[in-house]
Short mmCIF file of C-alpha atoms in Angstrom, two decimals:
data_model
loop_
_atom_site.label_atom_id
_atom_site.label_comp_id
_atom_site.label_asym_id
_atom_site.label_seq_id
_atom_site.Cartn_x
_atom_site.Cartn_y
_atom_site.Cartn_z
CA MET A 1 -227.12 -14.68 79.40
CA GLN A 2 -227.91 -15.57 82.97
CA ARG A 3 -226.90 -12.88 85.52
CA ALA A 4 -224.55 -14.03 88.29
CA GLU A 5 -225.85 -13.69 91.83
CA ALA A 6 -223.82 -11.80 94.46
CA ARG A 7 -222.93 -14.07 97.36
CA PRO A 8 -221.52 -13.02 100.79
CA ARG A 9 -217.82 -13.73 101.27
CA GLN A 10 -217.08 -16.69 103.50
CA HIS A 11 -214.71 -16.10 106.46
CA PRO A 12 -212.53 -18.71 108.10
CA GLU A 13 -213.62 -19.86 111.50
CA GLY A 14 -212.41 -17.44 114.20
CA ALA A 15 -211.90 -14.54 111.76
CA ALA A 16 -213.91 -11.32 112.07
CA PRO A 17 -216.23 -10.29 109.23
CA GLY A 18 -215.20 -7.28 107.16
CA GLY A 19 -211.53 -8.20 106.88
CA GLY A 20 -210.48 -5.18 108.96
CA GLY A 21 -210.28 -6.76 112.41
CA ALA A 22 -209.13 -9.98 113.96
CA GLY A 23 -210.72 -12.13 116.61
CA PRO A 24 -209.13 -12.84 120.00
CA GLY A 25 -207.61 -16.05 118.71
CA ALA A 26 -205.95 -14.29 115.79
CA ALA A 27 -204.66 -11.49 118.02
CA ALA A 28 -203.12 -13.97 120.41
CA ALA A 29 -201.52 -15.83 117.54
CA ALA A 30 -200.10 -12.58 116.17
CA GLY A 31 -198.64 -11.74 119.58
CA ALA A 32 -197.06 -15.16 119.79
CA MET A 33 -195.54 -14.74 116.33
CA ASP A 34 -194.14 -11.30 117.20
CA PRO A 35 -192.29 -11.63 120.50
CA ALA A 36 -190.24 -8.56 119.61
CA GLY A 37 -193.33 -6.48 120.28
CA GLN A 38 -192.99 -7.31 123.94
CA LEU A 39 -189.75 -5.32 124.05
CA PHE A 40 -191.63 -2.06 123.68
CA GLN A 41 -192.89 -0.79 127.02
CA GLU A 42 -194.62 2.41 127.94
CA PRO A 43 -192.25 5.05 129.35
CA SER A 44 -192.38 5.59 133.09
CA LEU A 45 -191.39 8.45 135.36
CA TYR A 46 -190.05 5.90 137.84
CA THR A 47 -186.59 5.75 136.32
CA VAL A 48 -184.33 4.98 139.30
CA LYS A 49 -184.60 1.82 141.38
CA ALA A 50 -181.72 2.53 143.77
CA ILE A 51 -178.81 4.80 144.59
CA PHE A 52 -175.99 3.67 146.84
CA ILE A 53 -172.44 4.57 147.80
CA LEU A 54 -169.96 1.92 148.93
CA ASP A 55 -166.45 2.12 150.33
CA ASN A 56 -163.47 0.33 148.80
CA ASP A 57 -164.35 -2.82 150.77
CA GLY A 58 -167.85 -2.92 149.33
CA GLN A 59 -169.47 -1.80 152.59
CA ARG A 60 -172.54 0.42 152.44
CA LEU A 61 -172.17 4.07 153.41
CA LEU A 62 -175.41 5.44 151.93
CA ALA A 63 -178.30 3.74 150.16
CA LYS A 64 -181.80 4.58 148.97
CA TYR A 65 -184.10 2.00 147.34
CA TYR A 66 -187.24 3.15 145.55
CA ASP A 67 -189.20 -0.04 144.89
CA ASP A 68 -189.54 -3.60 146.20
CA THR A 69 -187.05 -5.25 143.84
CA PHE A 70 -184.96 -5.95 146.94
CA PRO A 71 -187.46 -5.71 149.81
CA SER A 72 -185.24 -6.68 152.73
CA MET A 73 -181.99 -5.27 154.07
CA LYS A 74 -180.36 -8.66 153.60
CA GLU A 75 -181.29 -8.78 149.91
CA GLN A 76 -180.15 -5.21 149.37
CA LYS A 77 -176.74 -5.79 150.90
CA ALA A 78 -176.31 -9.05 149.00
CA PHE A 79 -177.10 -7.20 145.76
CA GLU A 80 -174.67 -4.38 146.64
CA LYS A 81 -171.91 -6.88 147.38
CA ASN A 82 -172.52 -8.66 144.09
CA VAL A 83 -172.48 -5.37 142.17
CA PHE A 84 -169.27 -4.30 143.90
CA ASN A 85 -167.53 -7.60 143.13
CA LYS A 86 -168.48 -7.29 139.45
CA THR A 87 -167.50 -3.65 139.01
CA HIS A 88 -164.77 -2.44 141.37
CA LYS A 89 -161.91 -3.73 139.19
CA THR A 90 -163.29 -2.68 135.81
CA ASP A 91 -162.85 0.50 133.82
CA SER A 92 -166.36 0.49 132.41
CA GLU A 93 -169.14 2.82 133.55
CA ILE A 94 -172.12 0.58 132.80
CA ALA A 95 -172.97 -2.92 133.95
CA PHE A 96 -175.94 -5.23 133.35
CA LEU A 97 -176.57 -7.49 136.31
CA GLU A 98 -179.57 -9.44 137.65
CA GLY A 99 -181.80 -7.95 134.94
CA LEU A 100 -180.87 -4.37 135.91
CA THR A 101 -178.88 -1.55 134.34
CA ILE A 102 -176.22 -0.08 136.63
CA VAL A 103 -174.07 3.00 136.03
CA TYR A 104 -171.19 3.75 138.36
CA LYS A 105 -168.00 5.66 139.03
CA SER A 106 -165.33 5.75 141.73
CA SER A 107 -163.37 8.40 143.58
CA ILE A 108 -160.42 7.49 145.82
CA ASP A 109 -162.08 5.04 148.25
CA LEU A 110 -165.73 5.54 147.24
CA PHE A 111 -167.93 3.86 144.63
CA PHE A 112 -171.15 5.54 143.43
CA TYR A 113 -173.97 3.51 141.85
CA VAL A 114 -177.30 4.35 140.21
CA VAL A 115 -179.59 1.43 139.32
CA GLY A 116 -182.44 1.26 136.79
CA SER A 117 -184.44 -1.42 135.02
CA SER A 118 -183.02 -3.46 132.14
CA HIS A 119 -184.76 -1.29 129.52
CA GLU A 120 -183.88 2.04 131.13
CA ASN A 121 -182.00 4.69 129.17
CA GLU A 122 -178.36 4.62 130.32
CA LEU A 123 -177.99 8.34 129.56
CA MET A 124 -180.75 9.20 132.03
CA LEU A 125 -179.12 7.10 134.74
CA MET A 126 -175.72 8.60 133.95
CA ALA A 127 -177.17 12.11 134.30
CA VAL A 128 -178.32 11.21 137.82
CA LEU A 129 -174.93 9.76 138.68
CA THR A 130 -173.09 12.82 137.38
CA CYS A 131 -175.37 15.18 139.27
CA LEU A 132 -174.90 13.20 142.49
CA PHE A 133 -171.13 13.17 142.18
CA ASP A 134 -170.82 16.83 141.20
CA SER A 135 -173.12 17.96 144.01
CA LEU A 136 -171.16 16.01 146.61
CA ASN A 137 -167.91 17.19 145.08
CA HIS A 138 -169.01 20.76 145.67
CA MET A 139 -170.26 20.05 149.19
CA LEU A 140 -167.07 18.24 150.16
CA ARG A 141 -164.87 20.87 148.54
CA LYS A 142 -163.52 18.44 145.96
CA ASN A 143 -162.44 16.05 148.71
CA VAL A 144 -164.69 13.15 147.71
CA GLU A 145 -163.46 10.38 149.99
CA LYS A 146 -164.88 8.20 152.75
CA ARG A 147 -163.94 10.18 155.84
CA SER A 148 -165.17 13.45 154.38
CA LEU A 149 -168.46 11.84 153.29
CA LEU A 150 -169.06 10.33 156.74
CA ASP A 151 -168.49 13.75 158.33
CA ASN A 152 -171.17 15.23 156.05
CA MET A 153 -173.65 12.38 155.76
CA ASP A 154 -176.67 14.56 156.60
CA GLY A 155 -175.95 16.80 153.64
CA ALA A 156 -175.36 13.78 151.39
CA PHE A 157 -178.84 12.41 152.13
CA LEU A 158 -180.35 15.82 151.37
CA VAL A 159 -178.52 15.86 148.03
CA VAL A 160 -179.90 12.45 147.08
CA ASP A 161 -183.45 13.49 148.06
CA GLU A 162 -183.24 16.58 145.85
CA ILE A 163 -182.10 14.56 142.83
CA VAL A 164 -184.51 11.60 143.08
CA ASP A 165 -187.80 11.20 144.95
CA GLY A 166 -189.57 7.85 144.95
CA GLY A 167 -187.64 6.78 141.85
CA VAL A 168 -188.59 9.91 139.89
CA ILE A 169 -185.77 12.17 138.72
CA LEU A 170 -186.38 15.68 140.07
CA GLU A 171 -183.15 17.44 139.17
CA SER A 172 -179.99 16.82 137.15
CA ASP A 173 -178.29 20.21 137.56
CA PRO A 174 -175.89 20.16 140.53
CA GLN A 175 -176.10 23.94 140.97
CA GLN A 176 -179.87 23.71 141.35
CA VAL A 177 -179.48 20.84 143.81
CA ILE A 178 -177.08 22.86 145.94
CA GLN A 179 -179.41 25.87 146.00
CA LYS A 180 -182.44 23.77 146.93
CA VAL A 181 -180.63 21.93 149.73
CA ASN A 182 -179.40 25.24 151.12
CA PHE A 183 -182.91 26.73 150.96
CA ARG A 184 -184.60 23.72 152.59
CA THR A 185 -182.14 23.54 155.45
CA ILE A 186 -182.37 27.23 156.32
CA SER A 187 -186.12 27.78 155.76
CA GLU A 188 -187.35 24.50 157.33
CA PRO A 189 -185.13 23.83 160.36
CA ALA A 190 -187.95 22.03 162.21
CA ALA A 191 -188.16 19.46 159.41
CA TYR A 192 -184.53 18.56 160.00
CA GLY A 193 -184.44 18.36 163.76
CA TRP A 194 -182.26 15.28 163.44
CA MET A 195 -179.49 17.46 162.01
CA THR A 196 -177.29 18.77 164.78
CA ALA A 197 -176.01 22.32 164.92
CA LEU A 198 -172.55 20.93 164.29
CA SER A 199 -173.71 19.18 161.12
CA LEU A 200 -175.38 22.32 159.84
CA SER A 201 -172.29 24.39 160.53
CA LYS A 202 -170.28 21.97 158.39
CA VAL A 203 -172.72 21.51 155.54
CA LEU A 204 -174.15 24.94 154.86
CA PRO A 205 -170.94 26.91 154.35
CA ARG A 206 -169.84 24.34 151.81
CA PHE A 207 -173.06 24.67 149.85
CA CYS A 208 -173.35 28.43 149.73
CA ASN A 209 -169.70 29.44 150.26
CA LEU A 210 -170.64 31.80 153.08
CA PRO A 211 -168.73 32.31 156.33
CA LYS A 212 -170.36 30.73 159.35
CA SER A 213 -170.94 34.18 160.85
CA LYS A 214 -173.47 34.90 158.07
CA LEU A 215 -175.59 31.85 158.95
CA ASN A 216 -178.33 32.12 161.57
CA GLY A 217 -178.38 29.75 164.52
CA PRO A 218 -176.09 28.73 167.36
CA TYR A 219 -172.83 26.86 166.82
#
């Protein structure tokens, strides 16, 4: 009987030898056939795109943007107005608008918003929103309304900076935020030269619940 000869296996054009890998053409075709794979993105520390507080007319009181999604003041205010119009009459806490995830809540005549990307975890954004509200609630002695916020705007900006820096969440515990703001303001007065003595006298007692007489500095 004649012995059969072993012959190398023939591969289709564009396929890699060995059967284990695929050529560039095959990989591209696989990607095209599996668009769902594009939904999976690497996690990022840059969770928050913006934080802003509006009054009951949709006017900005405080805002911090952390990327160039809305690079100009005009675009930012147009976005804020659009968000306000879509949310101020609803009972929901989450909105999806312009490819972004937005969590929000209201108190008397204020509306608080935290904005993330469309694939961001809503629970992470909600943790930021809750921390922001609870920290301001403590600072304003549970009087979270427009006039009180405007009287303590310096402290409000410090609160936001302690919770989020450059889009990265630093803190979600309001008690820790309060302690850090109090420490920064007392230990680094030169860094906050723009804060008047009057502002400090209003903000600090509310954070640490101390009488003004226990705080250093003129009033």
